PDB file of C-alpha atoms and ligand atoms in Angstrom:
ATOM      1  CA  UNK A   1      92.456  95.831  86.540  1.00 50.00           C
ATOM      2  CA  UNK A   2      88.619  96.536  87.746  1.00 54.00           C
ATOM      3  CA  UNK A   3      88.445  99.791  89.626  1.00 60.00           C
ATOM      4  CA  UNK A   4      90.003  99.507  93.363  1.00 65.00           C
ATOM      5  CA  UNK A   5      87.624 100.690  96.249  1.00 77.00           C
ATOM      6  CA  UNK A   6      88.867 102.806  98.436  1.00 86.00           C
ATOM      7  CA  UNK A   7      90.889 100.092 100.870  1.00 88.00           C
ATOM      8  CA  UNK A   8      91.075  97.823  97.923  1.00 90.00           C
ATOM      9  CA  UNK A   9      93.294 100.629  96.725  1.00 90.00           C
ATOM     10  CA  UNK A  10      95.576 100.879 100.100  1.00 91.00           C
ATOM     11  CA  UNK A  11      95.910  97.012 100.337  1.00 94.00           C
ATOM     12  CA  UNK A  12      97.446  97.322  97.315  1.00 96.00           C
ATOM     13  CA  UNK A  13      98.950  99.915  96.638  1.00 97.00           C
ATOM     14  CA  UNK A  14     100.995  99.199  99.986  1.00 96.00           C
ATOM     15  CA  UNK A  15     101.841  95.714  98.497  1.00 97.00           C
ATOM     16  CA  UNK A  16     103.343  98.158  96.047  1.00 98.00           C
ATOM     17  CA  UNK A  17     105.143  99.724  98.383  1.00 97.00           C
ATOM     18  CA  UNK A  18     106.598  96.736  99.686  1.00 97.00           C
ATOM     19  CA  UNK A  19     107.830  95.651  96.693  1.00 98.00           C
ATOM     20  CA  UNK A  20     109.562  98.382  96.031  1.00 98.00           C
ATOM     21  CA  UNK A  21     111.232  98.101  99.301  1.00 97.00           C
ATOM     22  CA  UNK A  22     112.353  94.335  97.805  1.00 98.00           C
ATOM     23  CA  UNK A  23     113.513  95.475  94.069  1.00 98.00           C
ATOM     24  CA  UNK A  24     115.923  98.346  96.473  1.00 98.00           C
ATOM     25  CA  UNK A  25     118.312  95.205  97.865  1.00 98.00           C
ATOM     26  CA  UNK A  26     119.270  94.940  94.173  1.00 98.00           C
ATOM     27  CA  UNK A  27     120.284  98.647  93.960  1.00 98.00           C
ATOM     28  CA  UNK A  28     123.785  99.438  91.852  1.00 98.00           C
ATOM     29  CA  UNK A  29     124.701 102.489  93.836  1.00 98.00           C
ATOM     30  CA  UNK A  30     128.467 102.239  95.513  1.00 98.00           C
ATOM     31  CA  UNK A  31     128.576 105.839  94.657  1.00 98.00           C
ATOM     32  CA  UNK A  32     126.026 108.069  96.196  1.00 98.00           C
ATOM     33  CA  UNK A  33     125.100 105.039  98.614  1.00 98.00           C
ATOM     34  CA  UNK A  34     122.092 106.022  98.117  1.00 98.00           C
ATOM     35  CA  UNK A  35     119.691 103.263  97.400  1.00 98.00           C
ATOM     36  CA  UNK A  36     116.232 103.579  95.254  1.00 98.00           C
ATOM     37  CA  UNK A  37     113.943 100.515  94.393  1.00 98.00           C
ATOM     38  CA  UNK A  38     110.501 101.295  92.382  1.00 98.00           C
ATOM     39  CA  UNK A  39     107.609  98.971  91.381  1.00 98.00           C
ATOM     40  CA  UNK A  40     105.432  99.936  88.492  1.00 98.00           C
ATOM     41  CA  UNK A  41     101.683  98.229  88.634  1.00 98.00           C
ATOM     42  CA  UNK A  42     100.771  97.166  84.974  1.00 98.00           C
ATOM     43  CA  UNK A  43      96.768  97.718  84.301  1.00 98.00           C
ATOM     44  CA  UNK A  44      96.335  94.120  84.258  1.00 97.00           C
ATOM     45  CA  UNK A  45      97.983  93.789  87.450  1.00 97.00           C
ATOM     46  CA  UNK A  46     101.661  92.750  86.975  1.00 98.00           C
ATOM     47  CA  UNK A  47     104.329  94.396  88.981  1.00 98.00           C
ATOM     48  CA  UNK A  48     107.558  95.335  86.989  1.00 98.00           C
ATOM     49  CA  UNK A  49     110.417  96.070  89.830  1.00 99.00           C
ATOM     50  CA  UNK A  50     112.725  98.302  89.556  1.00 98.00           C
ATOM     51  CA  UNK A  51     116.135  99.847  91.562  1.00 98.00           C
ATOM     52  CA  UNK A  52     118.243 103.134  90.897  1.00 98.00           C
ATOM     53  CA  UNK A  53     121.916 101.510  88.990  1.00 98.00           C
ATOM     54  CA  UNK A  54     125.103 103.256  89.140  1.00 98.00           C
ATOM     55  CA  UNK A  55     127.849 104.073  86.639  1.00 98.00           C
ATOM     56  CA  UNK A  56     131.198 105.231  86.723  1.00 97.00           C
ATOM     57  CA  UNK A  57     131.208 107.940  84.152  1.00 96.00           C
ATOM     58  CA  UNK A  58     127.899 109.715  86.785  1.00 92.00           C
ATOM     59  CA  UNK A  59     125.241 109.871  83.663  1.00 93.00           C
ATOM     60  CA  UNK A  60     125.406 106.890  82.683  1.00 95.00           C
ATOM     61  CA  UNK A  61     123.271 106.053  85.821  1.00 98.00           C
ATOM     62  CA  UNK A  62     119.621 104.860  85.729  1.00 98.00           C
ATOM     63  CA  UNK A  63     117.196 105.294  87.934  1.00 98.00           C
ATOM     64  CA  UNK A  64     115.516 102.420  89.803  1.00 98.00           C
ATOM     65  CA  UNK A  65     112.109 104.738  88.015  1.00 98.00           C
ATOM     66  CA  UNK A  66     113.713 104.184  85.150  1.00 98.00           C
ATOM     67  CA  UNK A  67     114.864 101.021  85.526  1.00 98.00           C
ATOM     68  CA  UNK A  68     110.733  99.201  86.635  1.00 98.00           C
ATOM     69  CA  UNK A  69     109.248 100.903  83.261  1.00 98.00           C
ATOM     70  CA  UNK A  70     112.268 100.637  80.402  1.00 98.00           C
ATOM     71  CA  UNK A  71     111.550  96.163  82.295  1.00 98.00           C
ATOM     72  CA  UNK A  72     107.637  96.555  81.917  1.00 98.00           C
ATOM     73  CA  UNK A  73     108.102  98.078  78.274  1.00 98.00           C
ATOM     74  CA  UNK A  74     110.045  95.812  76.800  1.00 98.00           C
ATOM     75  CA  UNK A  75     108.166  93.441  78.383  1.00 98.00           C
ATOM     76  CA  UNK A  76     105.141  94.790  75.730  1.00 98.00           C
ATOM     77  CA  UNK A  77     103.032  96.607  78.682  1.00 98.00           C
ATOM     78  CA  UNK A  78     102.542 100.338  78.108  1.00 98.00           C
ATOM     79  CA  UNK A  79      99.467 100.881  80.268  1.00 98.00           C
ATOM     80  CA  UNK A  80      99.682 101.520  84.418  1.00 98.00           C
ATOM     81  CA  UNK A  81      98.226 102.341  87.044  1.00 98.00           C
ATOM     82  CA  UNK A  82     100.828 103.013  89.464  1.00 98.00           C
ATOM     83  CA  UNK A  83     104.495 103.437  90.342  1.00 98.00           C
ATOM     84  CA  UNK A  84     105.628 103.297  94.339  1.00 98.00           C
ATOM     85  CA  UNK A  85     109.137 104.572  95.173  1.00 98.00           C
ATOM     86  CA  UNK A  86     111.169 103.792  97.679  1.00 98.00           C
ATOM     87  CA  UNK A  87     114.347 106.086  99.043  1.00 97.00           C
ATOM     88  CA  UNK A  88     115.637 103.608 101.929  1.00 95.00           C
ATOM     89  CA  UNK A  89     117.107 106.121 103.088  1.00 95.00           C
ATOM     90  CA  UNK A  90     114.643 109.124 102.478  1.00 95.00           C
ATOM     91  CA  UNK A  91     111.246 109.437 103.769  1.00 94.00           C
ATOM     92  CA  UNK A  92     108.923 111.567 100.660  1.00 95.00           C
ATOM     93  CA  UNK A  93     111.256 110.941  98.159  1.00 95.00           C
ATOM     94  CA  UNK A  94     109.445 111.803  95.209  1.00 98.00           C
ATOM     95  CA  UNK A  95     110.866 110.826  91.604  1.00 98.00           C
ATOM     96  CA  UNK A  96     112.925 113.320  90.147  1.00 98.00           C
ATOM     97  CA  UNK A  97     112.219 115.123  87.183  1.00 98.00           C
ATOM     98  CA  UNK A  98     113.972 113.215  84.022  1.00 98.00           C
ATOM     99  CA  UNK A  99     111.765 110.096  85.970  1.00 98.00           C
ATOM    100  CA  UNK A 100     108.625 112.315  85.981  1.00 98.00           C
ATOM    101  CA  UNK A 101     109.374 113.338  82.449  1.00 98.00           C
ATOM    102  CA  UNK A 102     109.426 109.487  81.277  1.00 98.00           C
ATOM    103  CA  UNK A 103     107.332 108.638  82.862  1.00 98.00           C
ATOM    104  CA  UNK A 104     105.045 110.282  81.248  1.00 98.00           C
ATOM    105  CA  UNK A 105     105.664 109.366  78.199  1.00 98.00           C
ATOM    106  CA  UNK A 106     103.496 106.389  79.053  1.00 98.00           C
ATOM    107  CA  UNK A 107     100.247 108.412  80.699  1.00 97.00           C
ATOM    108  CA  UNK A 108     100.015 111.425  83.056  1.00 98.00           C
ATOM    109  CA  UNK A 109      97.035 109.471  84.848  1.00 98.00           C
ATOM    110  CA  UNK A 110      99.572 107.355  87.073  1.00 98.00           C
ATOM    111  CA  UNK A 111      99.529 107.267  90.397  1.00 98.00           C
ATOM    112  CA  UNK A 112     102.788 107.948  92.720  1.00 98.00           C
ATOM    113  CA  UNK A 113     103.172 106.743  96.257  1.00 97.00           C
ATOM    114  CA  UNK A 114     105.954 106.848  98.181  1.00 97.00           C
ATOM    115  CA  UNK A 115     106.381 106.382 101.722  1.00 94.00           C
ATOM    116  CA  UNK A 116     105.593 109.890 103.890  1.00 91.00           C
ATOM    117  CA  UNK A 117     107.376 110.816 107.268  1.00 90.00           C
ATOM    118  CA  UNK A 118     104.544 108.730 109.564  1.00 90.00           C
ATOM    119  CA  UNK A 119     104.346 105.162 107.848  1.00 84.00           C
ATOM    120  CA  UNK A 120     102.159 106.619 105.325  1.00 91.00           C
ATOM    121  CA  UNK A 121     101.015 106.622 101.721  1.00 94.00           C
ATOM    122  CA  UNK A 122     101.426 108.867 100.107  1.00 95.00           C
ATOM    123  CA  UNK A 123      99.755 109.823  96.721  1.00 96.00           C
ATOM    124  CA  UNK A 124     100.364 112.436  94.188  1.00 97.00           C
ATOM    125  CA  UNK A 125      98.666 111.650  90.152  1.00 97.00           C
ATOM    126  CA  UNK A 126     102.099 112.102  87.487  1.00 98.00           C
ATOM    127  CA  UNK A 127     100.325 115.025  86.492  1.00 98.00           C
ATOM    128  CA  UNK A 128     100.353 116.698  89.414  1.00 98.00           C
ATOM    129  CA  UNK A 129     103.981 115.589  89.949  1.00 98.00           C
ATOM    130  CA  UNK A 130     104.177 117.280  86.399  1.00 98.00           C
ATOM    131  CA  UNK A 131     101.950 120.046  85.605  1.00 98.00           C
ATOM    132  CA  UNK A 132     101.832 121.147  82.102  1.00 97.00           C
ATOM    133  CA  UNK A 133     103.290 118.373  80.965  1.00 97.00           C
ATOM    134  CA  UNK A 134     105.375 118.299  77.567  1.00 97.00           C
ATOM    135  CA  UNK A 135     104.194 114.457  76.095  1.00 96.00           C
ATOM    136  CA  UNK A 136     103.378 112.342  73.332  1.00 95.00           C
ATOM    137  CA  UNK A 137     100.823 115.010  72.513  1.00 94.00           C
ATOM    138  CA  UNK A 138     103.066 117.810  71.982  1.00 96.00           C
ATOM    139  CA  UNK A 139     104.382 116.575  69.023  1.00 95.00           C
ATOM    140  CA  UNK A 140     102.360 117.127  65.679  1.00 92.00           C
ATOM    141  CA  UNK A 141     101.812 113.979  64.011  1.00 84.00           C
TER     142      UNK A 141
HETATM  143  N1  THU B 201     117.376 107.530  92.000  1.00 55.59           N
HETATM  144  C1  THU B 201     116.226 107.169  91.258  1.00 55.59           C
HETATM  145  O1  THU B 201     116.970 105.896  91.136  1.00 55.59           O
HETATM  146  N2  THU B 201     115.082 107.464  91.422  1.00 55.59           N
HETATM  147  C2  THU B 201     114.913 109.137  91.659  1.00 55.59           C
HETATM  148  O2  THU B 201     114.085 109.404  91.428  1.00 55.59           O
HETATM  149  C3  THU B 201     116.187 110.065  91.916  1.00 55.59           C
HETATM  150  C4  THU B 201     117.567 109.728  92.560  1.00 55.59           C
HETATM  151  C5  THU B 201     118.841 107.643  91.825  1.00 55.59           C
HETATM  152  C6  THU B 201     120.258 107.515  91.321  1.00 55.59           C
HETATM  153  C7  THU B 201     121.241 107.632  92.542  1.00 55.59           C
HETATM  154  O3  THU B 201     121.110 106.259  92.074  1.00 55.59           O
HETATM  155  C8  THU B 201     120.939 108.277  93.733  1.00 55.59           C
HETATM  156  O4  THU B 201     119.593 108.211  93.827  1.00 55.59           O
HETATM  157  C9  THU B 201     120.929 109.188  93.966  1.00 55.59           C
HETATM  158  O5  THU B 201     120.613 110.378  93.250  1.00 55.59           O
END
């Protein structure tokens, strides 16, 4: 995917956010009743979506962002441009720490998009959300 102009970027990210809203409809969240959807944009323009999937043992729960990333990586994709996250019951809802770390595995230069409280898009990079990140670069080769 080429560099996006600001207008194109807004359009693309709006569509990504819409895909995340749709993905949240598949959420399996009988315990928290807190549906989340995510849409991950790969470098070539393909979008992978995911929802949170809860487990009666709690710790087996998978967040929406990690569902999307697992789907993408298992399909051979490792380079990403952006991820949009939508919590149906909360605006301005940013990825949890575990998801930030998991996303960081495939690059800190990722735009993270959420719906702001005023309906506009809020965008931060993963490196802003996970400063001084531990990552693949931290481990000796
Ligand atoms: N959740 C996500 O899907 N993504 C996040 O970044 C934060 C939390 C889910 C996990 C759980 O199913 C529900 O939201 C409540 O924590």
